[in-house]
XYZ file of C-alpha atoms in Angstrom:
778
model
C 157.571 154.228 50.282
C 161.049 155.904 50.666
C 161.501 158.027 48.019
C 164.454 159.606 48.723
C 168.209 158.660 50.312
C 168.582 161.170 52.810
C 167.826 165.049 52.468
C 170.402 165.688 48.956
C 169.890 162.118 46.880
C 166.811 160.368 45.439
C 166.464 156.903 45.676
C 167.759 154.794 43.125
C 165.613 153.592 40.483
C 163.156 156.653 41.339
C 162.602 160.016 39.351
C 160.562 162.451 40.924
C 159.426 165.781 40.280
C 158.489 168.370 42.735
C 156.310 170.906 42.549
C 158.436 173.892 42.601
C 156.195 177.279 42.721
C 152.509 178.185 42.353
C 152.340 179.590 38.088
C 148.232 180.388 38.361
C 145.352 179.984 41.029
C 141.820 179.856 40.281
C 138.612 181.232 41.634
C 136.545 177.379 41.863
C 132.819 176.918 43.104
C 134.403 175.881 46.600
C 137.706 176.952 46.413
C 141.570 176.924 44.607
C 143.179 175.633 41.985
C 146.854 175.445 41.722
C 148.451 175.173 38.584
C 152.367 173.919 39.896
C 155.084 173.582 37.374
C 157.486 171.003 39.044
C 160.224 174.130 37.989
C 160.117 177.660 38.365
C 159.023 179.861 35.485
C 161.659 182.328 34.864
C 160.409 182.646 30.943
C 157.963 181.311 28.424
C 160.470 179.026 27.556
C 160.617 177.358 30.719
C 156.532 176.086 30.151
C 157.658 173.906 27.752
C 158.741 169.999 28.192
C 157.862 170.518 31.709
C 155.597 168.903 34.164
C 152.983 170.232 36.102
C 150.172 169.129 38.904
C 147.022 170.677 39.385
C 146.169 171.640 43.428
C 142.678 171.827 43.935
C 141.999 173.203 47.798
C 138.479 173.230 48.502
C 136.140 174.216 51.631
C 133.569 171.257 52.003
C 132.310 171.815 54.945
C 132.579 174.108 58.935
C 137.131 173.355 59.561
C 137.111 171.204 57.489
C 139.621 171.033 53.871
C 140.122 168.919 50.695
C 143.279 168.417 48.948
C 144.129 167.529 45.038
C 146.945 166.527 44.349
C 146.437 165.951 40.302
C 148.961 164.264 37.244
C 147.532 163.937 34.242
C 143.485 164.853 34.689
C 143.379 162.338 31.806
C 143.563 158.820 33.597
C 140.358 156.650 34.669
C 138.352 157.409 38.351
C 138.103 154.102 38.698
C 136.375 152.651 42.036
C 135.169 151.513 44.687
C 135.692 154.791 46.384
C 134.903 155.339 50.204
C 130.747 156.817 50.685
C 130.792 159.602 51.987
C 128.575 161.753 54.376
C 126.965 159.317 54.191
C 123.908 161.216 56.251
C 124.267 164.006 53.950
C 126.969 166.980 53.135
C 126.732 169.854 55.458
C 125.918 173.279 54.151
C 129.758 174.621 53.413
C 130.708 178.786 53.561
C 133.969 179.054 51.390
C 135.871 182.906 51.776
C 138.482 183.356 49.289
C 140.888 186.142 50.383
C 143.429 188.439 49.098
C 146.270 190.611 51.620
C 149.838 189.724 51.968
C 150.910 187.041 53.508
C 149.025 185.887 50.193
C 145.439 183.861 48.897
C 143.714 182.376 51.995
C 140.822 179.598 51.478
C 138.615 179.564 54.959
C 136.169 176.819 55.706
C 134.435 177.934 58.702
C 137.778 177.365 62.037
C 140.398 175.894 59.319
C 141.726 178.172 56.147
C 144.882 177.521 53.875
C 146.733 180.227 52.561
C 149.204 179.897 49.307
C 152.643 181.883 49.862
C 151.975 185.252 47.810
C 154.798 184.663 45.692
C 154.940 182.131 42.843
C 158.626 180.851 42.704
C 158.411 179.717 46.390
C 156.029 176.694 47.343
C 154.110 176.777 50.705
C 150.756 176.011 51.131
C 150.357 176.572 54.959
C 147.105 175.361 57.104
C 146.027 177.010 60.422
C 143.401 177.898 62.321
C 140.967 180.742 60.706
C 141.972 182.766 63.831
C 145.511 182.776 63.548
C 145.373 181.122 66.947
C 147.330 178.262 66.466
C 149.223 176.815 62.943
C 148.598 173.540 62.136
C 150.851 171.936 59.079
C 152.177 172.962 55.810
C 152.848 171.639 52.079
C 156.071 173.606 51.969
C 158.946 173.129 49.587
C 159.130 169.806 47.733
C 156.214 168.297 49.540
C 153.954 167.823 46.774
C 155.226 165.530 43.586
C 154.653 162.358 41.221
C 156.742 159.785 40.753
C 157.970 157.274 38.240
C 159.628 153.894 38.705
C 161.732 152.928 37.013
C 163.938 156.111 36.205
C 164.632 157.006 33.306
C 166.122 160.279 31.292
C 163.693 160.239 27.873
C 160.050 161.482 28.292
C 159.717 160.027 25.853
C 159.338 156.372 26.791
C 156.503 157.217 28.695
C 154.092 156.603 25.129
C 153.298 152.993 27.212
C 153.157 153.043 30.734
C 152.182 149.096 31.217
C 156.155 149.365 32.506
C 156.365 151.914 34.719
C 155.001 152.599 38.330
C 153.322 156.260 38.940
C 153.455 157.572 42.320
C 151.792 160.447 43.706
C 153.030 161.953 47.100
C 152.728 164.830 50.036
C 154.242 165.513 52.971
C 152.975 167.664 55.196
C 155.052 169.088 58.007
C 155.534 167.814 61.442
C 156.087 170.752 64.723
C 157.877 170.490 67.019
C 156.549 167.858 69.948
C 154.097 166.630 67.064
C 152.905 163.109 67.963
C 150.729 160.959 65.428
C 147.797 158.075 66.048
C 145.733 156.131 64.823
C 146.205 154.411 61.211
C 143.676 152.062 62.419
C 144.142 149.171 64.618
C 147.861 148.568 64.428
C 150.229 146.789 67.025
C 153.519 148.988 67.147
C 154.111 152.035 69.100
C 150.656 154.695 69.754
C 152.495 157.254 68.395
C 153.448 156.563 65.111
C 156.098 159.649 63.622
C 159.523 157.637 63.249
C 157.049 154.200 62.044
C 156.717 153.613 57.640
C 152.848 152.515 57.417
C 151.448 151.166 55.110
C 147.614 150.518 54.521
C 146.997 147.332 53.231
C 144.592 144.774 54.847
C 146.390 141.342 55.304
C 146.006 138.845 58.414
C 149.006 139.314 59.933
C 148.246 138.676 63.450
C 149.030 140.510 66.483
C 153.293 141.156 66.305
C 153.542 142.815 63.561
C 153.442 145.809 61.482
C 150.610 144.707 59.270
C 146.729 144.964 60.088
C 143.357 143.768 59.245
C 141.696 146.923 60.619
C 143.991 149.420 58.082
C 141.745 153.076 58.395
C 143.145 155.699 56.313
C 142.586 158.467 59.132
C 145.552 160.110 61.300
C 145.013 162.472 63.774
C 147.728 164.452 65.710
C 148.563 166.024 68.593
C 147.838 169.678 67.048
C 144.484 169.853 66.680
C 143.638 168.499 63.798
C 143.209 164.877 61.941
C 144.335 163.941 57.932
C 141.875 161.295 56.286
C 143.044 160.049 52.477
C 140.382 159.732 50.726
C 141.934 156.589 48.642
C 140.089 152.756 49.316
C 143.725 151.318 47.624
C 146.672 151.248 49.492
C 148.378 153.642 50.824
C 151.688 154.020 51.909
C 152.759 156.848 54.274
C 156.226 157.856 55.830
C 155.800 158.851 59.399
C 158.595 161.485 60.148
C 160.104 158.342 59.105
C 162.104 159.602 55.454
C 162.059 163.343 56.760
C 162.051 162.983 60.113
C 160.132 166.281 60.022
C 156.712 164.946 57.384
C 154.163 163.215 56.962
C 154.860 161.936 53.366
C 151.798 160.139 51.797
C 152.201 158.056 48.868
C 149.680 156.376 46.413
C 150.000 154.283 43.448
C 148.563 156.380 40.021
C 147.441 159.770 38.888
C 145.651 161.441 42.147
C 146.091 162.002 45.624
C 142.842 163.486 47.635
C 142.825 164.153 51.389
C 141.468 165.943 53.999
C 142.425 167.662 56.134
C 139.509 168.468 59.087
C 140.371 170.637 62.243
C 139.307 170.530 65.791
C 140.465 171.850 68.005
C 139.800 169.247 70.168
C 140.276 165.797 69.135
C 137.415 165.008 70.405
C 135.890 167.350 67.862
C 138.511 166.293 64.955
C 136.576 162.596 65.414
C 133.266 164.379 64.967
C 134.200 166.053 62.249
C 135.540 162.665 61.097
C 132.749 160.805 61.180
C 130.443 163.159 59.747
C 133.168 162.680 56.627
C 132.612 158.275 56.706
C 129.968 157.628 58.975
C 129.044 157.365 62.963
C 129.200 154.424 64.418
C 125.972 152.075 64.570
C 124.014 151.488 67.716
C 124.244 148.571 69.876
C 122.473 146.991 72.002
C 122.295 146.194 75.528
C 122.403 142.730 75.435
C 126.135 143.181 73.009
C 127.937 144.219 76.330
C 127.919 141.016 78.139
C 129.827 137.912 78.009
C 130.808 136.392 74.810
C 131.671 132.198 74.996
C 132.868 131.097 72.328
C 134.175 126.959 71.274
C 137.221 128.274 70.471
C 138.152 127.322 67.280
C 140.048 123.882 66.250
C 138.632 122.344 69.093
C 136.145 119.797 68.881
C 132.596 120.421 70.181
C 129.137 119.010 69.821
C 125.873 119.906 71.257
C 126.888 118.388 74.674
C 129.697 120.052 74.611
C 128.458 123.340 74.362
C 125.377 122.419 77.072
C 128.473 121.252 79.605
C 130.412 124.523 78.674
C 126.673 127.548 79.573
C 126.072 124.998 82.371
C 129.560 125.236 84.435
C 129.821 129.033 83.451
C 125.812 129.105 85.441
C 127.202 126.724 88.628
C 129.892 129.417 88.624
C 127.770 132.415 88.325
C 129.051 133.055 85.327
C 126.300 134.854 83.632
C 126.730 134.309 79.771
C 124.708 136.411 77.645
C 126.060 135.628 74.073
C 126.961 132.151 72.927
C 129.331 131.700 69.643
C 129.541 128.724 67.501
C 132.798 129.142 65.783
C 133.885 127.409 62.510
C 133.452 123.751 62.494
C 129.785 124.295 63.190
C 130.138 123.478 59.672
C 131.530 120.675 58.568
C 134.573 120.344 57.593
C 136.472 121.453 53.702
C 132.834 123.058 53.538
C 132.906 126.516 55.088
C 131.042 128.593 54.933
C 128.255 126.260 53.080
C 125.882 127.496 55.709
C 125.065 124.604 56.859
C 125.304 123.202 60.513
C 127.377 120.032 60.577
C 124.558 117.625 61.381
C 126.472 114.693 63.103
C 127.163 117.050 65.688
C 124.402 119.382 65.779
C 120.957 117.196 64.761
C 118.677 119.580 65.297
C 120.366 123.412 65.395
C 117.276 124.654 66.594
C 116.488 123.074 68.619
C 119.105 123.328 70.716
C 118.948 127.453 70.397
C 115.714 127.235 71.148
C 116.288 125.082 74.173
C 119.489 127.574 75.386
C 117.752 130.426 75.629
C 114.641 129.880 77.222
C 117.048 127.895 79.415
C 118.402 131.164 80.255
C 122.231 129.280 79.359
C 122.437 132.157 77.159
C 120.286 134.978 75.671
C 121.762 135.556 72.140
C 123.621 133.168 69.675
C 126.409 134.114 66.724
C 127.793 131.278 64.606
C 131.257 132.008 62.141
C 131.607 132.950 58.553
C 133.562 134.295 56.100
C 132.951 135.674 52.368
C 135.081 132.426 51.167
C 133.118 129.677 49.871
C 134.652 126.206 49.776
C 134.485 123.953 46.858
C 133.039 120.749 48.516
C 130.072 122.846 49.751
C 126.925 123.434 49.205
C 127.087 126.751 48.364
C 129.622 126.422 45.414
C 128.833 125.007 42.673
C 125.331 127.230 42.865
C 127.308 130.490 43.621
C 129.600 129.484 40.294
C 127.138 129.352 38.595
C 124.977 132.019 38.973
C 128.401 134.540 38.927
C 128.166 135.357 42.430
C 132.283 134.655 42.722
C 134.717 136.710 41.751
C 136.543 135.031 37.957
C 139.576 135.688 36.789
C 139.935 137.832 33.418
C 140.263 134.040 31.301
C 136.168 133.877 32.796
C 137.571 130.764 35.469
C 135.968 131.862 38.862
C 138.823 132.928 41.103
C 139.963 129.960 43.432
C 143.480 129.203 45.692
C 143.453 126.100 48.392
C 144.373 128.711 50.916
C 142.087 128.008 54.049
C 139.571 126.385 51.805
C 139.535 123.911 49.374
C 139.209 125.487 46.103
C 137.453 127.710 48.021
C 135.922 131.223 46.027
C 135.501 134.691 46.732
C 131.865 135.874 46.702
C 131.209 139.218 44.539
C 129.412 142.007 46.696
C 129.876 144.437 43.786
C 127.411 141.525 41.952
C 123.627 143.080 43.434
C 122.142 139.368 43.196
C 125.605 137.778 44.670
C 124.783 140.034 47.490
C 120.691 138.878 47.362
C 121.894 135.726 47.714
C 124.124 136.317 50.621
C 121.228 137.596 52.666
C 119.404 134.726 51.517
C 121.713 131.851 53.302
C 121.377 134.922 56.428
C 118.522 135.170 57.147
C 118.247 130.799 56.931
C 120.090 131.140 60.044
C 118.143 134.031 61.283
C 115.473 131.027 60.799
C 117.167 128.965 62.974
C 117.482 130.888 66.242
C 120.952 132.535 65.380
C 121.342 136.655 66.181
C 124.907 137.697 65.970
C 127.207 136.766 63.438
C 131.376 137.283 63.265
C 132.439 138.440 59.590
C 136.284 136.619 60.194
C 139.026 136.893 57.501
C 137.761 139.729 54.557
C 141.777 140.476 54.554
C 143.801 137.963 51.410
C 141.252 139.425 48.402
C 143.305 139.226 45.562
C 144.482 141.702 42.924
C 145.943 140.143 40.732
C 143.939 137.557 37.871
C 141.012 139.187 38.737
C 137.325 140.824 37.304
C 134.847 141.603 39.405
C 130.976 141.817 38.126
C 131.278 145.699 38.241
C 133.776 146.478 35.844
C 134.620 150.459 37.601
C 135.797 148.505 39.880
C 139.649 148.088 40.446
C 141.161 144.933 41.680
C 143.646 146.910 44.218
C 141.325 148.944 45.056
C 138.553 146.753 46.150
C 141.010 144.489 48.257
C 141.007 147.108 51.386
C 137.865 148.345 50.682
C 136.192 144.411 49.783
C 135.806 144.891 53.697
C 132.936 147.794 53.771
C 131.122 145.871 51.562
C 131.218 142.755 53.244
C 130.254 144.302 56.442
C 127.340 145.965 55.151
C 125.544 143.204 54.030
C 125.975 141.478 56.948
C 125.082 143.813 58.918
C 122.010 145.343 57.031
C 120.938 141.719 57.138
C 120.467 142.046 60.269
C 119.283 145.167 61.001
C 116.370 144.639 58.770
C 115.516 140.793 60.463
C 116.135 142.552 64.085
C 115.845 145.667 63.672
C 118.196 148.586 63.292
C 119.536 148.901 66.833
C 119.097 145.612 67.134
C 122.337 144.359 64.722
C 125.858 143.230 66.485
C 128.743 141.493 64.327
C 131.883 140.747 65.310
C 134.202 141.376 62.581
C 138.091 141.168 62.125
C 138.228 142.950 58.885
C 138.051 146.915 58.474
C 138.605 150.587 56.475
C 137.649 153.762 56.791
C 133.599 153.848 56.920
C 133.691 150.195 58.368
C 132.960 152.176 61.840
C 129.624 152.206 61.038
C 128.432 148.642 60.591
C 130.021 147.795 65.037
C 131.501 146.203 66.221
C 135.151 144.942 64.948
C 138.450 142.537 67.294
C 141.304 142.492 67.725
C 142.558 139.387 65.596
C 144.852 136.665 66.535
C 147.025 137.762 69.872
C 149.333 135.530 71.507
C 148.441 133.948 74.938
C 151.778 136.308 76.361
C 151.720 139.159 78.217
C 153.279 141.380 75.228
C 149.784 140.230 73.572
C 147.914 141.753 75.196
C 149.639 144.898 75.549
C 149.780 144.953 72.013
C 146.220 144.381 72.229
C 146.001 147.530 73.648
C 147.950 149.500 71.528
C 145.859 147.930 68.983
C 142.522 149.318 70.839
C 143.575 152.964 71.629
C 144.945 152.959 68.054
C 141.269 152.147 65.929
C 139.530 153.981 68.769
C 141.741 157.184 67.735
C 140.023 156.063 63.950
C 136.723 156.986 64.591
C 135.544 153.525 65.831
C 133.337 153.376 69.254
C 133.527 149.364 70.067
C 136.301 146.892 70.630
C 136.735 143.782 71.884
C 139.651 141.252 72.440
C 139.891 137.458 72.606
C 140.555 137.091 76.228
C 143.107 135.196 77.429
C 144.944 135.381 73.631
C 143.924 133.070 71.077
C 146.530 131.022 70.563
C 148.680 129.423 72.679
C 147.274 128.317 76.212
C 147.398 130.690 78.600
C 149.141 129.814 82.267
C 146.253 130.623 84.642
C 148.117 133.577 85.845
C 148.009 135.275 82.300
C 144.057 134.685 81.357
C 142.829 136.537 84.720
C 144.863 139.673 83.543
C 143.414 139.438 80.021
C 139.988 138.914 82.209
C 139.950 142.293 84.174
C 141.770 144.139 81.011
C 138.764 142.408 78.627
C 136.056 142.617 80.654
C 136.793 146.087 81.018
C 136.913 146.893 77.052
C 133.226 147.862 75.489
C 132.407 143.951 74.236
C 134.119 141.277 75.710
C 134.579 137.489 74.740
C 136.723 134.447 75.564
C 138.314 132.553 72.815
C 140.804 130.188 72.380
C 142.630 128.642 69.337
C 143.359 125.059 69.698
C 142.204 125.141 73.048
C 138.985 126.415 75.336
C 138.234 129.678 77.660
C 136.092 128.627 79.976
C 137.781 129.492 83.704
C 138.508 125.211 84.755
C 139.995 124.356 81.631
C 142.712 126.632 82.987
C 143.413 125.710 85.945
C 141.538 122.200 86.819
C 139.023 124.057 88.198
C 140.984 125.868 91.330
C 137.408 126.599 93.531
C 139.143 129.509 95.810
C 138.779 133.337 95.905
C 141.755 133.519 93.526
C 141.212 131.049 91.366
C 140.321 130.996 87.028
C 136.737 130.829 87.955
C 135.690 133.509 90.582
C 138.211 136.001 88.844
C 136.009 135.738 86.117
C 132.810 135.635 88.376
C 134.077 138.725 89.647
C 135.165 140.981 87.012
C 131.718 139.404 84.224
C 129.239 140.667 87.750
C 131.538 144.003 87.276
C 130.754 145.088 83.914
C 127.423 143.593 84.799
C 126.941 146.592 87.482
C 128.514 149.149 85.618
C 126.275 148.674 82.566
C 123.644 152.072 83.849
C 127.507 154.128 82.876
C 128.402 151.824 80.338
C 125.407 151.954 78.231
C 124.518 155.775 78.475
C 128.453 156.005 77.599
C 128.204 154.252 74.442
C 125.309 155.749 73.080
C 127.036 159.546 73.898
C 129.965 157.415 71.761
C 127.552 156.163 68.638
C 126.934 160.243 68.131
C 130.600 161.349 68.637
C 132.900 159.024 66.884
C 134.527 159.062 69.952
C 135.495 155.515 71.746
C 133.478 154.179 74.651
C 136.681 151.554 75.615
C 139.494 151.606 74.891
C 139.236 155.602 74.885
C 143.067 156.340 74.678
C 143.446 159.253 77.751
C 144.639 161.918 75.556
C 140.644 162.449 74.433
C 140.845 163.021 77.690
C 143.335 165.216 78.650
C 144.495 166.928 75.960
C 146.869 169.674 77.592
C 148.466 167.225 79.622
C 151.807 165.889 77.169
C 151.798 162.478 78.620
C 148.285 161.593 77.771
C 149.173 161.222 74.338
C 152.522 158.444 74.952
C 150.453 156.246 77.232
C 149.661 152.847 75.405
C 149.464 150.413 78.322
C 146.288 152.221 79.659
C 143.057 153.483 78.588
C 139.419 155.396 79.954
C 136.833 153.090 80.100
C 134.434 156.132 78.821
C 135.273 159.456 80.250
C 134.256 158.921 83.559
C 137.364 155.620 84.594
C 140.577 155.267 83.931
C 141.670 151.509 83.841
C 145.774 150.424 83.865
C 145.678 146.204 82.542
C 148.028 144.493 85.074
C 150.808 142.489 82.220
C 153.104 140.730 85.471
C 152.432 137.814 87.521
C 153.771 139.567 90.157
C 150.548 141.920 90.343
C 152.875 145.026 90.037
C 152.230 148.067 87.905
C 152.931 151.371 86.697
C 150.096 153.765 85.995
C 149.597 157.885 85.699
C 146.724 159.676 86.849
C 146.612 163.204 85.213
C 146.181 166.338 87.689
C 143.150 165.994 89.243
C 141.925 163.773 92.782
C 141.153 160.117 91.356
C 139.087 157.234 94.175
C 139.982 153.703 93.686
C 136.653 151.959 92.758
C 137.702 148.828 94.782
C 139.239 150.638 98.219
C 137.401 154.160 98.413
C 141.373 155.493 98.282
C 142.077 158.937 96.930
C 145.227 159.974 94.788
C 146.305 163.483 93.281
C 147.651 163.834 89.765
C 149.444 164.391 87.793
C 151.514 162.026 89.146
C 152.639 157.997 88.423
C 151.962 155.698 90.730
C 153.178 151.473 91.468
C 151.194 148.913 92.770
C 150.801 145.265 93.308
C 146.984 143.775 93.132
C 145.836 139.790 93.539
C 143.793 139.296 90.520
C 140.630 140.400 91.810
C 141.240 143.853 90.756
C 143.252 146.188 88.883
C 143.904 150.078 88.801
C 140.879 151.587 88.281
C 140.094 154.442 89.125
C 137.347 157.118 89.254
C 137.793 160.387 88.120
C 136.590 163.310 90.222
C 133.806 165.301 90.112
C 131.335 161.835 88.873
C 127.654 160.722 89.663
C 128.814 156.760 88.866
C 125.204 154.727 88.834
C 126.115 151.748 89.195
C 122.988 148.648 88.359
C 121.727 146.046 91.447
C 124.933 143.369 92.893
C 122.342 140.532 92.811
C 121.750 141.338 88.960
C 123.046 139.573 86.577
C 123.891 139.599 82.693
C 124.262 142.691 80.877
C 120.246 143.246 80.310
C 118.212 143.874 83.804
C 116.472 147.111 85.126
C 119.237 149.840 85.190
C 117.142 151.746 87.891
C 116.143 149.183 90.133
C 118.131 149.160 93.708
C 120.798 151.424 91.703
C 123.679 153.137 93.665
C 124.434 156.099 93.468
C 127.647 157.313 93.953
C 129.191 160.600 94.251
C 133.079 161.421 93.421
C 134.656 164.492 95.014
C 131.532 166.322 93.385
C 130.665 169.919 94.660
C 127.129 170.327 93.054
C 126.305 170.704 89.830
C 127.131 166.930 88.510
C 125.051 165.059 86.769
C 124.313 161.764 85.319
C 122.323 160.677 82.440
C 120.195 157.755 83.189
C 119.329 155.387 80.392
C 117.422 151.352 80.352
C 118.176 148.885 79.023
C 117.053 149.954 75.510
C 119.548 153.211 75.584
C 115.423 155.550 76.439
C 116.793 157.966 78.900
C 114.744 157.997 81.965
C 116.444 161.088 84.013
C 119.042 163.526 84.849
C 120.585 163.125 87.772
C 121.907 166.024 89.547
C 124.385 166.800 92.775
C 122.374 170.091 94.058
C 124.238 172.689 96.141
C 123.015 171.350 98.984
C 126.177 168.152 97.479
C 122.230 165.950 97.658
C 121.543 164.262 94.435
C 118.038 164.973 92.590
C 115.813 163.583 89.912
C 116.122 160.355 92.279
C 112.332 159.607 91.260
C 112.738 157.690 88.824
C 115.363 155.254 90.132
C 113.119 151.304 91.550
C 113.448 149.687 94.166
C 116.495 150.063 97.309
C 118.417 152.237 96.018
C 121.189 154.594 97.302
C 123.391 156.929 97.306
C 126.895 156.832 98.605
C 128.123 160.103 98.898
C 132.084 159.172 99.458
C 133.154 156.461 96.709
C 130.778 153.315 96.531
C 129.602 150.945 99.983
C 132.268 148.544 99.598
C 130.823 146.594 102.609
C 130.415 142.969 101.570
C 132.952 142.736 98.792
C 135.376 140.014 98.383
C 138.711 140.872 100.252
C 140.878 143.496 98.092
C 144.432 142.666 97.953
C 146.304 146.248 96.791
C 149.719 147.073 97.771
C 150.947 150.474 97.616
C 154.585 149.787 95.785
């Protein structure tokens, strides 16, 4: 939302009043409270008939300071609110000093300094050791605004027809870039964009997003978390080119400045504030196969899919039943379609016993169709959101007469968990929590009388996913719960995992998805997936195979479509050649299986650090390389592997390697960065480069599926090591079983924890026996 028409004029229909100075500074328990009139006070008469903005600046914990701007403090503080500091708030040591540069509040590594001249409005945020200026609230950067505009203040006697906004503008330095704000599919660097944080079901090819996260990361070593679960409008260098403007409707606007100084440290501290990602089990990293959405399927179809995958040497760890496991017009009533699945419990048990899959997932959403068994009971008990006249809130969008589960009602949550437990009794192990974006804000009454409908819109997804995730934890164990969620807001990273939503079957959509995954990873989410092959449309074989290569290098990998199946033999008429879809999928699935010792160890580290496993933006590892902040077509898997997906049918790809020596995973060819490179690939490879100084543990070539003994028949691959490099080895339950370390003599120590016929490869990995690699340098 823009409040000005260029630099000099106020936008038509807007009345904007800026804090023009700091009239008083009052020390508080953890900081400073600033009284800021919207005019310069030269005489006592200037204090009359003027608005003031109160700015409260508080030390939160080491390197974190909050800033809250308030116009009328008498406004009710309605909920919901973000669940901050879920594991406890760290101790804080707030220091206040006064000197010639002004009044300074210091919180560990971060300081905020108020200009000493009360007529000069400037709050400077800096590294406490004065090593770096981060950002400022400079002249005309904190304001209140009304629309429609008026000339007579008496009209504010009745605010029902007047909208009131609070806005702040933090400065952008020369060359500064901004990233994050959830899963956004446009340009990776958000400078120049208008961004609205409002969850919407808009696909992956628009400015709408399923996962709006009110946190952004700056290339200058800080981040900003906006503590407002409702609609937030940002003008990121798009109203004033040198500022990030944040605005909300209401009387208050609060945000937290988080100093790193590295981006990883920023994400770590953001994790303290809003919560760390949950741990996911090793089986979830294997291949997930779906029925797809509107396709026809029944028990026989499911069996044929899984048997066909086994025949083609493609291990499926999780089978997913999408929407039509329930009858049409009855979603979500939690009842299997008895015509298609006469005995789901027995079928699921047979699938697992036969080894065709390890786990089973089903699709649900929080919308309850009127024709389903669940609606009448939920409506009678008051478990559904209501209209202001007392009716159940219903519409015919998506499902006929659907209502919405009211997760602010504890009894509704308990009922919903009971419905989930019936699924768990049948043998369901994981839940795809779809939707949660179309949450009404008009003519709505929540069970919690303090819940503001506008604030509930984005926050609903937190409550929805929390209920399902904790139900899974209670049934299967704390670290065995897995969601497949589409919507999210700040804090939802605690309930992994998410996927990228409805993308088209095009190379452009694959690139959009990569940008979305990168942005979400810089918003505190450790795990992410995508619909391999694209959701909408019918992918031609070349797109399917390129997407398979990218998708099997995401932290989690799922084959899923809309109106067409994604089993490989339906894509290319069952081409059985080495370059066909089936062999391509088999090779990439088996490669991910071999990478599991590395992937799972990296995943456990990501849970502690709030840094993404994959897709991991290159800037997290190479923050001092300016190019890394603009790389949005490639990503890292953990901190050792660089991946460049291929978006061309020809197999041509251009990618960047930062400073250092990089070894091709497929050929052991070494390239030196920094620099751009071009290659042409067949379907069995892509640019997958290993960082120098890496000890890469690969699992057995004979392993199938993500869960096996990672220490048995392992290959220890050394990449440009010089001594002292290590690799932590964990088992498939996440327990550390040893540390492998390269000695000064180049030999690997700690191998006593390895089992079977393990080996060490001193110059990359052993490529003997691999399928021929078709890689051409251009």
